[in-house]
Coordinates of C-alpha atoms in Angstrom, one line a residue:
X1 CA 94.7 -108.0 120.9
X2 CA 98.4 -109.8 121.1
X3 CA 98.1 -113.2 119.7
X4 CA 100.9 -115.7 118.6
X5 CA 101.0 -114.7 114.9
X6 CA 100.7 -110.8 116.2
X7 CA 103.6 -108.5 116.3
X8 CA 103.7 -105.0 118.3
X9 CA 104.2 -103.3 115.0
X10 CA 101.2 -104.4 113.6
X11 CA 98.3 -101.6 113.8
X12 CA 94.5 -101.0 113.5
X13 CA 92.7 -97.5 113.1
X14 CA 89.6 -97.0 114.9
X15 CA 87.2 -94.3 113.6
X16 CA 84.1 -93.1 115.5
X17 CA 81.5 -90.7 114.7
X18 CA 79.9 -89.4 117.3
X19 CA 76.9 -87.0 117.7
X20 CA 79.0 -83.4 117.6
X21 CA 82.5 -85.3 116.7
X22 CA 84.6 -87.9 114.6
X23 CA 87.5 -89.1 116.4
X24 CA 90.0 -91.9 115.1
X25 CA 92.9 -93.8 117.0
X26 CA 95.6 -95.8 116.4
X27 CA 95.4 -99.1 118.4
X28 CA 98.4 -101.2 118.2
X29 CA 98.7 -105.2 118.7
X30 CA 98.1 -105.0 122.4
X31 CA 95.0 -102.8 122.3
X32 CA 96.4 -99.7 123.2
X33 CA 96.0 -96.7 121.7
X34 CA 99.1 -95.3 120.3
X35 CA 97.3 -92.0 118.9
X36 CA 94.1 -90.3 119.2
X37 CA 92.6 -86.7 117.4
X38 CA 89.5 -85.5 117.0
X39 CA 87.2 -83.0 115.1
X40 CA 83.8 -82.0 115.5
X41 CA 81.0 -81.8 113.2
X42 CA 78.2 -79.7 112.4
X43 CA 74.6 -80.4 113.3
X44 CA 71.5 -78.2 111.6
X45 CA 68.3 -77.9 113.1
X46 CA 66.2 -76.2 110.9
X47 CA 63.1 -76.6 113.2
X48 CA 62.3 -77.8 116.5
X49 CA 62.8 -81.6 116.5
X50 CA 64.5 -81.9 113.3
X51 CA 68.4 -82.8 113.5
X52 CA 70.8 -83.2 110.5
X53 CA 74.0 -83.8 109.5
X54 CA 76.1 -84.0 105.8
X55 CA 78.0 -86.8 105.2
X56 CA 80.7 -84.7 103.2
X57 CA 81.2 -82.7 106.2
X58 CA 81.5 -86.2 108.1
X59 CA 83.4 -88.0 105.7
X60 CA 85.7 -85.0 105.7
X61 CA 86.0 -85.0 109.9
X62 CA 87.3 -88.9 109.1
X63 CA 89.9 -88.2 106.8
X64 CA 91.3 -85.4 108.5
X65 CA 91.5 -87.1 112.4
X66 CA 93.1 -90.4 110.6
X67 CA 95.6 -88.4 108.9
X68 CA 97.0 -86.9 112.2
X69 CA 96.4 -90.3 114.0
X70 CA 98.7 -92.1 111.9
X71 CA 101.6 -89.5 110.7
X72 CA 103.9 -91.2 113.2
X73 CA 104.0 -94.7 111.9
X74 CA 104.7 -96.7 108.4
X75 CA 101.1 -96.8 107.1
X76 CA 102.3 -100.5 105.6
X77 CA 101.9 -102.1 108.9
X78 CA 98.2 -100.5 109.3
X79 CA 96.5 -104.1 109.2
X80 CA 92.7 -103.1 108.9
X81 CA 89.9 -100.3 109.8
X82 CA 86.8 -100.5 111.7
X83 CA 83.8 -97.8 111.3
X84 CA 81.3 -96.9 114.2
X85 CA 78.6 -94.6 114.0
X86 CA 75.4 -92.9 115.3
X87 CA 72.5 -94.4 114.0
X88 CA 71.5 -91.9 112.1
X89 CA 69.6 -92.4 108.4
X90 CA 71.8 -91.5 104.9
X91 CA 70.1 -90.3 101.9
X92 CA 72.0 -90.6 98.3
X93 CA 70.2 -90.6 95.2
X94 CA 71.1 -93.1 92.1
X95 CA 74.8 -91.9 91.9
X96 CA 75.5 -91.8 95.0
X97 CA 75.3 -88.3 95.4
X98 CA 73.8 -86.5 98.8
X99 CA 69.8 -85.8 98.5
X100 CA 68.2 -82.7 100.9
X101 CA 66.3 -84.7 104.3
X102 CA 64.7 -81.2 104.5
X103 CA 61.9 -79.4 102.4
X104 CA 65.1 -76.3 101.8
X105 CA 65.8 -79.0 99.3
X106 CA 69.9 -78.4 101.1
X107 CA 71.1 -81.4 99.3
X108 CA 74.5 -81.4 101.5
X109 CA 72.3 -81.8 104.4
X110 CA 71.5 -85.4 103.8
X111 CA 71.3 -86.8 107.0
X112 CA 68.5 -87.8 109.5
X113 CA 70.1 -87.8 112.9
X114 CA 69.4 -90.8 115.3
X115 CA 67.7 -88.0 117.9
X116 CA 65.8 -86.7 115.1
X117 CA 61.9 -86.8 116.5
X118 CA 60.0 -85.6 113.1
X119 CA 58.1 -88.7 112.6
X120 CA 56.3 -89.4 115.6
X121 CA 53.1 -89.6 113.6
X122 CA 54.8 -92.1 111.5
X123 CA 56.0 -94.1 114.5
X124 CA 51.9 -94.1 115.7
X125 CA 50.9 -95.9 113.3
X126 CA 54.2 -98.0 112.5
X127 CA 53.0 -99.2 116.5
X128 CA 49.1 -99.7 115.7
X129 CA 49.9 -102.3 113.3
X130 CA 51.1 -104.5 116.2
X131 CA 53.0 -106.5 113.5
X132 CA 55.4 -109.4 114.8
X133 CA 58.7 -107.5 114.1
X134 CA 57.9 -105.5 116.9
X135 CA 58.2 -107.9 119.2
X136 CA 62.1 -107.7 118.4
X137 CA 62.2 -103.8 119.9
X138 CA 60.4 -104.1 123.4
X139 CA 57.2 -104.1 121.8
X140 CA 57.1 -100.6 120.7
X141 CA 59.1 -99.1 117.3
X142 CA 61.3 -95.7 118.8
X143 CA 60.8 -93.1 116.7
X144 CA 64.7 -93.0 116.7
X145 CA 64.4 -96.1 114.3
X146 CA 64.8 -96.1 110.6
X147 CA 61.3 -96.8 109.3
X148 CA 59.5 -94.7 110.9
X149 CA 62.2 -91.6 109.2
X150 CA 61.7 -93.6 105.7
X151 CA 57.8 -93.1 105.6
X152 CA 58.2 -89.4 106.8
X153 CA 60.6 -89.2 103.7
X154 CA 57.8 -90.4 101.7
X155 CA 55.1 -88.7 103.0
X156 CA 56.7 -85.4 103.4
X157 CA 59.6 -85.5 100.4
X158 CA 58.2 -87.5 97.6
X159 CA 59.2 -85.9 94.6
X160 CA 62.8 -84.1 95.8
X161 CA 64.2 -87.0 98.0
X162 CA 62.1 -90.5 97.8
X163 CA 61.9 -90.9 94.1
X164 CA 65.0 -90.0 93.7
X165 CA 66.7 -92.1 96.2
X166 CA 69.4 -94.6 95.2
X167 CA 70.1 -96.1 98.7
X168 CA 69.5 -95.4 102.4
X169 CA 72.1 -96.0 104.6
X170 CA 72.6 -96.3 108.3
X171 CA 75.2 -93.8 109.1
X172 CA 77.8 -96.7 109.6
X173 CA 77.1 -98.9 106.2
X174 CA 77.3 -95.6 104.6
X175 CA 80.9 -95.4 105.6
X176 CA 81.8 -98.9 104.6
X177 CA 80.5 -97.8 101.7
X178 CA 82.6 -95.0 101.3
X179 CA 85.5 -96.4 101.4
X180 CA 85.1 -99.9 99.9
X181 CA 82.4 -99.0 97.5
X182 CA 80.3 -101.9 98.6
X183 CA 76.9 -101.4 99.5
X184 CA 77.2 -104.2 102.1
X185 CA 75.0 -103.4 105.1
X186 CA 76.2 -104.7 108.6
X187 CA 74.4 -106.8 110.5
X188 CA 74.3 -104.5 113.5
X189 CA 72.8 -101.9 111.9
X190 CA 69.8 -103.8 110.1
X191 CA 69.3 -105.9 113.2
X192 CA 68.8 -103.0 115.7
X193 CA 67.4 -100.2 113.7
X194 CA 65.6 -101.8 110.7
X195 CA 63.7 -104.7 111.8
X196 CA 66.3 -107.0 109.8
X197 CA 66.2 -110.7 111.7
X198 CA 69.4 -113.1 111.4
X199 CA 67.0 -115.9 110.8
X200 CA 64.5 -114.7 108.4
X201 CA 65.8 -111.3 106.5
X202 CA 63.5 -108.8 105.9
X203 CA 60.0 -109.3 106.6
X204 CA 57.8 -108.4 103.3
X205 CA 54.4 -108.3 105.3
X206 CA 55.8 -105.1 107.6
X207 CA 57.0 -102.9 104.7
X208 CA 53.9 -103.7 102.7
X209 CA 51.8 -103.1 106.2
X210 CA 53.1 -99.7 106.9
X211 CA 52.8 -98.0 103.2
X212 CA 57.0 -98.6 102.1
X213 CA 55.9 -101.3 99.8
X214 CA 58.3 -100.0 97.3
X215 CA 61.3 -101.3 98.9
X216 CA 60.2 -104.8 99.0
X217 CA 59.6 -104.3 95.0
X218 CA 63.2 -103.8 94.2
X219 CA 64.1 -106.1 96.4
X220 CA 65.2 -104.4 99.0
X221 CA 68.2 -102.7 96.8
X222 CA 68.0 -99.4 98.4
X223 CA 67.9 -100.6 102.5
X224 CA 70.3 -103.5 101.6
X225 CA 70.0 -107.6 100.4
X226 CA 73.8 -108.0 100.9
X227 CA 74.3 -108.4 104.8
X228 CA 78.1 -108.8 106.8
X229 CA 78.9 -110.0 110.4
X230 CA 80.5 -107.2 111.8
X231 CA 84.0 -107.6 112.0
X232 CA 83.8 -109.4 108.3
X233 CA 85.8 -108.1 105.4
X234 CA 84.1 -106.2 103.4
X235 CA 85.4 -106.4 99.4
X236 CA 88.8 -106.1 98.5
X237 CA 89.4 -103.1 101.4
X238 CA 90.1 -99.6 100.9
X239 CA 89.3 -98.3 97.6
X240 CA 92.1 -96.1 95.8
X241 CA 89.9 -92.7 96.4
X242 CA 89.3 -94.0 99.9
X243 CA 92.9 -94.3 100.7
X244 CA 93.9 -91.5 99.1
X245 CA 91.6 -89.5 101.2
X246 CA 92.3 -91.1 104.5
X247 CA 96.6 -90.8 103.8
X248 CA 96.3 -95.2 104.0
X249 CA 97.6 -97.9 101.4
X250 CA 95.2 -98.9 99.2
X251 CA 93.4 -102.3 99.7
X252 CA 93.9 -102.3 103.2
X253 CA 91.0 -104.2 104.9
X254 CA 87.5 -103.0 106.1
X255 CA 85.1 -103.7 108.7
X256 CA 81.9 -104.4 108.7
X257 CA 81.0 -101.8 110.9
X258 CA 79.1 -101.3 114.5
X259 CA 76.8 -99.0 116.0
X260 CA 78.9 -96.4 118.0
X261 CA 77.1 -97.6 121.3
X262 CA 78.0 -101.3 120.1
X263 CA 81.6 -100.5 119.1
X264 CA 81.7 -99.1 123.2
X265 CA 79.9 -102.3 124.6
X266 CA 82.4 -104.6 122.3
X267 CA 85.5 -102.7 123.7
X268 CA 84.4 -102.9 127.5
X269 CA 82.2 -105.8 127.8
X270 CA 84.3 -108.9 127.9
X271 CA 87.3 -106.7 130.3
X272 CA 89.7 -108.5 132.2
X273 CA 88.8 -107.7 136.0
X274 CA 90.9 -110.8 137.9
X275 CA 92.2 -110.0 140.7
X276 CA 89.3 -106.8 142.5
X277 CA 87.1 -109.5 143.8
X278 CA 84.1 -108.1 141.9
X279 CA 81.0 -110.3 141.6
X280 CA 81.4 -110.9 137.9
X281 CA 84.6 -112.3 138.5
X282 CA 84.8 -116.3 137.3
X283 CA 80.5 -115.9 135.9
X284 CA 79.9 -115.8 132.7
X285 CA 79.8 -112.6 130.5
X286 CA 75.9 -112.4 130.8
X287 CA 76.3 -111.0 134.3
X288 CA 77.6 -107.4 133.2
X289 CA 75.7 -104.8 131.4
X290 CA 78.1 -101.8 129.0
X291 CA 76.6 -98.8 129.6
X292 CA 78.0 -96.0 126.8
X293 CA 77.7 -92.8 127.8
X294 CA 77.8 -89.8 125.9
X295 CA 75.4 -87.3 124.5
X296 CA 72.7 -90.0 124.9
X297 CA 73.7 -93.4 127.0
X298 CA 72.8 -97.0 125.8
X299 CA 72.6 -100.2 128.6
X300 CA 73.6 -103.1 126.5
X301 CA 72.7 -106.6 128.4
X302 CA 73.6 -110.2 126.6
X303 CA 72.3 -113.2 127.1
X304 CA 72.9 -117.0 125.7
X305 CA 68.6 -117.5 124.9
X306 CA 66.3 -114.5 123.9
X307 CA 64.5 -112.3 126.5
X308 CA 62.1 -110.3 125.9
X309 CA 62.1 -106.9 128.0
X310 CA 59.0 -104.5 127.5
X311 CA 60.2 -101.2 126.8
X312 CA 64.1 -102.5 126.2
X313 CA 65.4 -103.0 122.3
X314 CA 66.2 -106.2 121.2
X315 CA 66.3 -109.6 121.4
X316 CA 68.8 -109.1 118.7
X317 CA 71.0 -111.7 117.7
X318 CA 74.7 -111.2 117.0
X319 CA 74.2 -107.9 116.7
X320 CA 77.2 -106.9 119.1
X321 CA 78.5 -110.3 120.4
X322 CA 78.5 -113.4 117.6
X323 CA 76.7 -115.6 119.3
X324 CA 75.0 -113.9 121.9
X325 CA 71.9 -112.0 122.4
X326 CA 71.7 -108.3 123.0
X327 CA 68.7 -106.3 124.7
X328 CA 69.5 -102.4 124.6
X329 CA 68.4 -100.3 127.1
X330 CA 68.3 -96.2 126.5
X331 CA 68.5 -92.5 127.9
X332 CA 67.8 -90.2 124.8
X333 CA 69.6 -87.1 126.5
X334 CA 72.2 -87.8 129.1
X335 CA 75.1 -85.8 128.3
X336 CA 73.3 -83.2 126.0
X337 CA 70.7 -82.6 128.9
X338 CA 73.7 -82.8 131.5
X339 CA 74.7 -79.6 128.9
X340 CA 71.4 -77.9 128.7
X341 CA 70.7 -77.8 132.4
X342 CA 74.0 -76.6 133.5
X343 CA 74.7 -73.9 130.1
X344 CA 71.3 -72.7 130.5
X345 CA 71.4 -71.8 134.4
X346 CA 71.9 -68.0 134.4
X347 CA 74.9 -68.4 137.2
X348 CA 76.8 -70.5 134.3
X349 CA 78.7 -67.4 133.2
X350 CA 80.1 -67.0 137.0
X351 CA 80.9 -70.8 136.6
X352 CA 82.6 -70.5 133.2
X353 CA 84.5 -67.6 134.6
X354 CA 85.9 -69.4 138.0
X355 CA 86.7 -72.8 136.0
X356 CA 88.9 -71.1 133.3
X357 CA 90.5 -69.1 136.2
X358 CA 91.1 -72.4 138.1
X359 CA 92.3 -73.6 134.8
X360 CA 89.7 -76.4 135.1
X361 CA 86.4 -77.7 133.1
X362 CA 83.3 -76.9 134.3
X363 CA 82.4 -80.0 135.6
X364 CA 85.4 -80.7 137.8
X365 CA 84.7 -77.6 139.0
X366 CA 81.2 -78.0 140.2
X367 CA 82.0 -81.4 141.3
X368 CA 84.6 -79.8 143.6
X369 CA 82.1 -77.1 144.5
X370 CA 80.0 -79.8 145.6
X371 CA 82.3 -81.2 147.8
X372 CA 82.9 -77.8 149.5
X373 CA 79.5 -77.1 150.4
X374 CA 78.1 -81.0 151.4
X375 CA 79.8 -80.1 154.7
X376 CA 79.5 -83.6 157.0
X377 CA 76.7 -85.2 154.5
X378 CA 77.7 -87.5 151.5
X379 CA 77.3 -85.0 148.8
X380 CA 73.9 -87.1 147.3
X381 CA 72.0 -86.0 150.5
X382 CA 72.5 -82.5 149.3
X383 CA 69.4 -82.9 146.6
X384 CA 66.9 -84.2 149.4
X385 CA 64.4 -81.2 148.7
X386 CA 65.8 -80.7 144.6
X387 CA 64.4 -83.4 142.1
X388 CA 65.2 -83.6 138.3
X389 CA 62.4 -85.9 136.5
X390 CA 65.3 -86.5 133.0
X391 CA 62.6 -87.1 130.4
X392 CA 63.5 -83.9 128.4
X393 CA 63.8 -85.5 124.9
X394 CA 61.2 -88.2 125.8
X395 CA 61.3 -91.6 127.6
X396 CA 63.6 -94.1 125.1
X397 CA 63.6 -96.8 127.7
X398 CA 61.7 -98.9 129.3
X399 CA 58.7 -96.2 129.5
X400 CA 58.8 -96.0 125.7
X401 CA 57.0 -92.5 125.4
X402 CA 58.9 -90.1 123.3
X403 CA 56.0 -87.3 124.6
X404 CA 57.3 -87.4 128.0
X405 CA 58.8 -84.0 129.2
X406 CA 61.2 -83.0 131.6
X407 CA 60.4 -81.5 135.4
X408 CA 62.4 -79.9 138.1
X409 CA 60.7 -80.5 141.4
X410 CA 61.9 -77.9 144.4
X411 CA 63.3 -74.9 142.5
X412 CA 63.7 -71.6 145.1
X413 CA 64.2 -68.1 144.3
X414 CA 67.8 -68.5 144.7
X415 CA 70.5 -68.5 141.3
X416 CA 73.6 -68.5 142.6
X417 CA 76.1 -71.1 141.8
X418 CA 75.4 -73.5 144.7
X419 CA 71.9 -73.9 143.3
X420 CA 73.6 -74.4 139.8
X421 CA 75.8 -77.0 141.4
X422 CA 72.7 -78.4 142.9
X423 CA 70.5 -78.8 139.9
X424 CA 73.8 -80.2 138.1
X425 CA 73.5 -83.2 141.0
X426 CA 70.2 -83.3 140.7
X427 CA 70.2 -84.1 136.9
X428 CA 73.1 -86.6 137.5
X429 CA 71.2 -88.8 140.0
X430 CA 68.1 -88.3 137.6
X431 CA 70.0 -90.1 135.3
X432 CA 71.4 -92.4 137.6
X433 CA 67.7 -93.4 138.9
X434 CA 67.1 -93.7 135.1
X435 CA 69.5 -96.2 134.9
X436 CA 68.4 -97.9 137.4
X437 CA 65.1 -98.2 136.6
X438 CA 66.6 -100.0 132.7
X439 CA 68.4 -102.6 135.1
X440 CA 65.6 -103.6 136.9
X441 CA 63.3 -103.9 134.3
X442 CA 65.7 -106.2 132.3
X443 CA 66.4 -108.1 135.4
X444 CA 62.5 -109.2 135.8
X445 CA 62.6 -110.0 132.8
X446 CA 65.1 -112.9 133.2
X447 CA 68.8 -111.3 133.1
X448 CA 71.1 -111.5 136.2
X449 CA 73.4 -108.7 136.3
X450 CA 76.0 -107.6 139.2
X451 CA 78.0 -105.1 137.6
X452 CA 78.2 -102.3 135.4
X453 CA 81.2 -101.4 132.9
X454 CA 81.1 -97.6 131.8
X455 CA 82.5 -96.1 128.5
X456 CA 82.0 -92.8 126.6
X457 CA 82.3 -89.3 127.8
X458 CA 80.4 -89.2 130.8
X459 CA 82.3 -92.3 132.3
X460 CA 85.2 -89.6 132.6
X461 CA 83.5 -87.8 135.7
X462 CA 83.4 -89.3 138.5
X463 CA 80.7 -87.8 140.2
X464 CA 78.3 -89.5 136.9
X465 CA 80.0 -92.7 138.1
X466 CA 79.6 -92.6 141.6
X467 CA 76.3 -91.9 141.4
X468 CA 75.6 -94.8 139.3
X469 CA 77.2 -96.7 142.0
X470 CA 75.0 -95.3 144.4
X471 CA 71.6 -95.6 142.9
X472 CA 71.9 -99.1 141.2
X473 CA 73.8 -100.6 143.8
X474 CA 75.8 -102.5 142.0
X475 CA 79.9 -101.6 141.5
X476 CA 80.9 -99.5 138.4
X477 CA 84.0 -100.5 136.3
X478 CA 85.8 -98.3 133.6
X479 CA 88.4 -99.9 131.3
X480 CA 92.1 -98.7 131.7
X481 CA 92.1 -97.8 128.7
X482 CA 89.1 -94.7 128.6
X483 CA 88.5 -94.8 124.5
X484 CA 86.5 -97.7 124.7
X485 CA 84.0 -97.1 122.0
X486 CA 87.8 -96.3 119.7
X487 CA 88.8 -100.3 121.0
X488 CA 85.9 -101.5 119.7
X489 CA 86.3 -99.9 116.3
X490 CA 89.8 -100.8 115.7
X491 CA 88.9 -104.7 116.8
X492 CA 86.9 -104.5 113.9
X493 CA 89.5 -103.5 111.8
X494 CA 91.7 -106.3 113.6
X495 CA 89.2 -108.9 112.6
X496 CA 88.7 -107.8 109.0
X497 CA 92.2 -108.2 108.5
X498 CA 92.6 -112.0 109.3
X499 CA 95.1 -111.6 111.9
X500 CA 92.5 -112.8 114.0
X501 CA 90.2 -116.0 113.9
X502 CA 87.0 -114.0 115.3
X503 CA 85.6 -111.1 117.3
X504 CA 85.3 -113.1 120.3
X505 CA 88.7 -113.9 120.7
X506 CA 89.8 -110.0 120.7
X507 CA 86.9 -109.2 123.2
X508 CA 88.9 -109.9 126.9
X509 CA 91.8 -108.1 125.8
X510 CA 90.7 -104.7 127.7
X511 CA 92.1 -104.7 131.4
X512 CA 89.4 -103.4 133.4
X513 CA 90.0 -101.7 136.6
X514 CA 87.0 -101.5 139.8
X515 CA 86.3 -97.5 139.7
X516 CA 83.4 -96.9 142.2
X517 CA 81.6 -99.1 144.8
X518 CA 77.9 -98.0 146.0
X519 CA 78.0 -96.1 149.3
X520 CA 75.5 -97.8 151.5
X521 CA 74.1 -94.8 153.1
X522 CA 73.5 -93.0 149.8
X523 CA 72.1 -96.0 148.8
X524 CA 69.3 -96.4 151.4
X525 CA 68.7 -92.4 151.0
X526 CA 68.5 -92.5 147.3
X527 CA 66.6 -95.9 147.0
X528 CA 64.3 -94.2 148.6
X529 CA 63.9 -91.7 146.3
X530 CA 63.6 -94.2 143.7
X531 CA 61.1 -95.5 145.2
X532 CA 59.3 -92.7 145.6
X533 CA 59.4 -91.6 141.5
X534 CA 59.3 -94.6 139.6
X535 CA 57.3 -97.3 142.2
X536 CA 54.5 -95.7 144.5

């Protein structure tokens, strides 16, 4: 992020809120992070399906990880702030105040969580309309999208949450909001999860087609008719509340913000990689796909013209790259079914037991167990009789069937922890296969990608990225610097702040380093495999 008019102590503050966290960072005028903290958050679910969060208990996560992240440095040469979020839905009534998403009329618990499944009826019928904007999401609405969550809210909350709505946010604007007080929406957010289009705006004929008339009547007031870049200033900057709160100098400047998953592709996507002899090396930017890993795991692809992927969000345009095209590909549980397998196997106590006593995690423990009892094989030959079918929160991508379950093909009467290491490979490649099957559906559709650039949690173990390697075929990069998704945020914040002409120059600053390189024979063995599932 070092330009001519740039100075080292010049800073920008990064905040992500993840699924189960809020982190923040301190980026300096190079794009390194200079600080980092982080807090989790609560999630409620009252019943199965149903996910929420409160944005005081959010909002509170933020102001506590920026205060430690910048309690080293002058606050006076903090330049800007970027938000990123979860897509998840805000509800505030006419003052601004939290309004209950649940029928415990819980007023603090105000939001609908992006993995939130309640309104697959809704999303039925949102698809039956076959209306034009759907075209724009790979042909079928996810129940993960914000309309289909409205018209539950209607249908199911009339009288204690939709009348009395003021505004509904996406989980990012809402943060703007909070600390600019401008209800300015980003264009990221509208774009990908509201059926907003750069060209034309909002599209009267869908609300009034599936029964959310009432928003086009006030002109689209509570959903948003004000509509930022991201990266664009949003008012006059941090409020005097807003600073107070976050331990900054009132006034300083705010980002339009980003999806969480698009703050990680921003950070990673346009890395510098001369030098490894990678085949993205000297082609254009179109050639990679940022896949952001975490609890679920997003494959962003751009592109100069629209294509049109079934099953794959998206065309969208300028929705993470001005300029560009974005198609988003999508595992709904990656890391939290990663979790569930592995905390639900009943040798995990034995596990929990010899990592703490090796005085390492879990996972680098199993991924060394692995290696230990793989013998002469590469360890993916070890799953040859053990198959994982992921599909345990539905199919977001490019199957587009939220019904789907999950499977576990070759199960024995054996629960030790090799078999707990083995399902824990099994789910990885799973995963891996899942991913692969994205790639090649975008890739008949018209894009032409050679390499993959990781981000997120899950791009910190190894075995996750090797294995990506292996099944896709194509080499895996990671970004020297691992907070990607942080980057992204805090280029926001660089932009807002004028030190900067525009997104796309701050983009290549990331160095980008090759981390894994697809074993041929694990290839063969698990193309086979591939095959197998997702072909014949």
């Amino acid at each position: 992020m070092h330009s001519k008019k740039q100075t080292p102590e010049k800073y920008y503050v990064g905040i992500d809120v993840g699924s189960a966290s809020v982190r923040a960072a301190l980026v300096d005028g190079f794009g390194t992070v200079v600080a980092h903290a982080e807090q989790p958050i609560q999630i409620w679910e009252p019943q199965p399906d149903h996910y929420e969060q409160s944005t005081g208990d959010i909002w509170a996560a933020c102001c506590s990880v920026t205060k430690k992240v910048v309690s080293g440095v002058d606050t006076s040469h903090i330049r800007g702030v970027g938000f990123d979020a979860t897509c998840s839905l805000v509800v505030v009534d006419k003052q601004f105040q939290p309004l209950a998403v649940n029928r415990e009329g819980q007023n603090y618990r105000n939001v609908i969580m992006w993995m939130d499944h309640r309104a697959v009826s809704q999303v039925e019928r949102i698809n039956a309309t076959q209306h034009r904007v759907l075209s724009y999401v790979g042909g079928v609405m996810s129940v993960e999208m914000q309309p289909p969550k409205l018209l539950w809210i209607k249908e199911n909350l009339r009288e204690s949450c939709w009348e009395k709505a003021g505004h509904f946010f996406d989980l990012p604007d809402f943060l703007s909001w909070k600390a600019t007080g401008v209800t300015a929406r980003s264009l990221c957010t509208v774009v990908c999860k509201w059926t907003y289009t750069s060209d034309r705006g909002w599209d009267d004929s869908f609300w009034k087609m599936i029964g959310l008339e009432d928003l086009v009547e006030d002109k689209y007031e509570k959903i948003g008719n004000h509509v930022l870049s991201p990266g664009e200033s949003v008012g006059k900057g941090l409020t005097p509340e807003a600073a107070k709160d976050l331990s900054l100098p009132e006034g300083i400047a705010v980002a339009a913000s980003l999806i969480d998953a698009h703050a990680g592709g921003l950070g990673v996507i346009g890395a510098d990689v001369k030098g490894h002899n990678l085949p993205c090396e000297n082609q254009p930017i179109t050639s990679r796909v940022a896949m952001i890993c975490g609890t679920s795991s997003c494959h962003m692809g751009i592109s100069e013209a629209p294509i049109f992927v079934p099953g794959v969000w998206g065309p969208y345009f300028s929705a993470m790259v001005p300029g560009l095209w974005l198609n988003e590909g999508g595992q709904s549980a990656t890391g939290k079914l990663i979790d569930h397998v592995v905390r639900g196997h009943v040798a995990f106590p034995e596990l929990q037991a010899k990592a703490a006593a090796s005085a390492q995690s879990i996972y680098t423990y199993l991924n060394s167990h692995l290696d230990l009892i793989k013998k002469s094989l590469p360890v993916g030959f070890l799953t040859v009789d053990l198959h994982v079918w992921p599909d345990f929160h539905g199919n977001r991508s490019p199957l587009t069937d939220l019904t789907l379950k999950g499977m576990v093909v070759g199960l024995t009467l054996s629960q030790g922890l090799d078999e707990l290491a083995l399902i824990y490979l099994a789910t990885i490649q799973a995963i891996a296969l899942g991913t692969r099957h994205i790639l090649e559906t975008m890739q008949a559709a018209g894009h032409h990608i050679n390499t993959l650039f990781l981000c997120g949690g899950l791009s910190k173990n190894p075995l996750f990225v090797q294995m990506h390697a292996d099944i896709t075929g194509k080499p895996v990069v990671l970004s020297k610097e691992v907070e990607s998704v942080l980057v992204g945020a805090a280029i926001l914040g660089a932009c807002a702040s004028g030190d900067f002409a525009s997104i796309q120059t701050l983009i290549h600053v990331e160095k980008s380093v090759p981390s894994a390189q697809p074993d041929k024979s694990q290839h063969r063995f698990l193309s086979t495999l591939f095959l197998t599932l997702y072909v014949i």
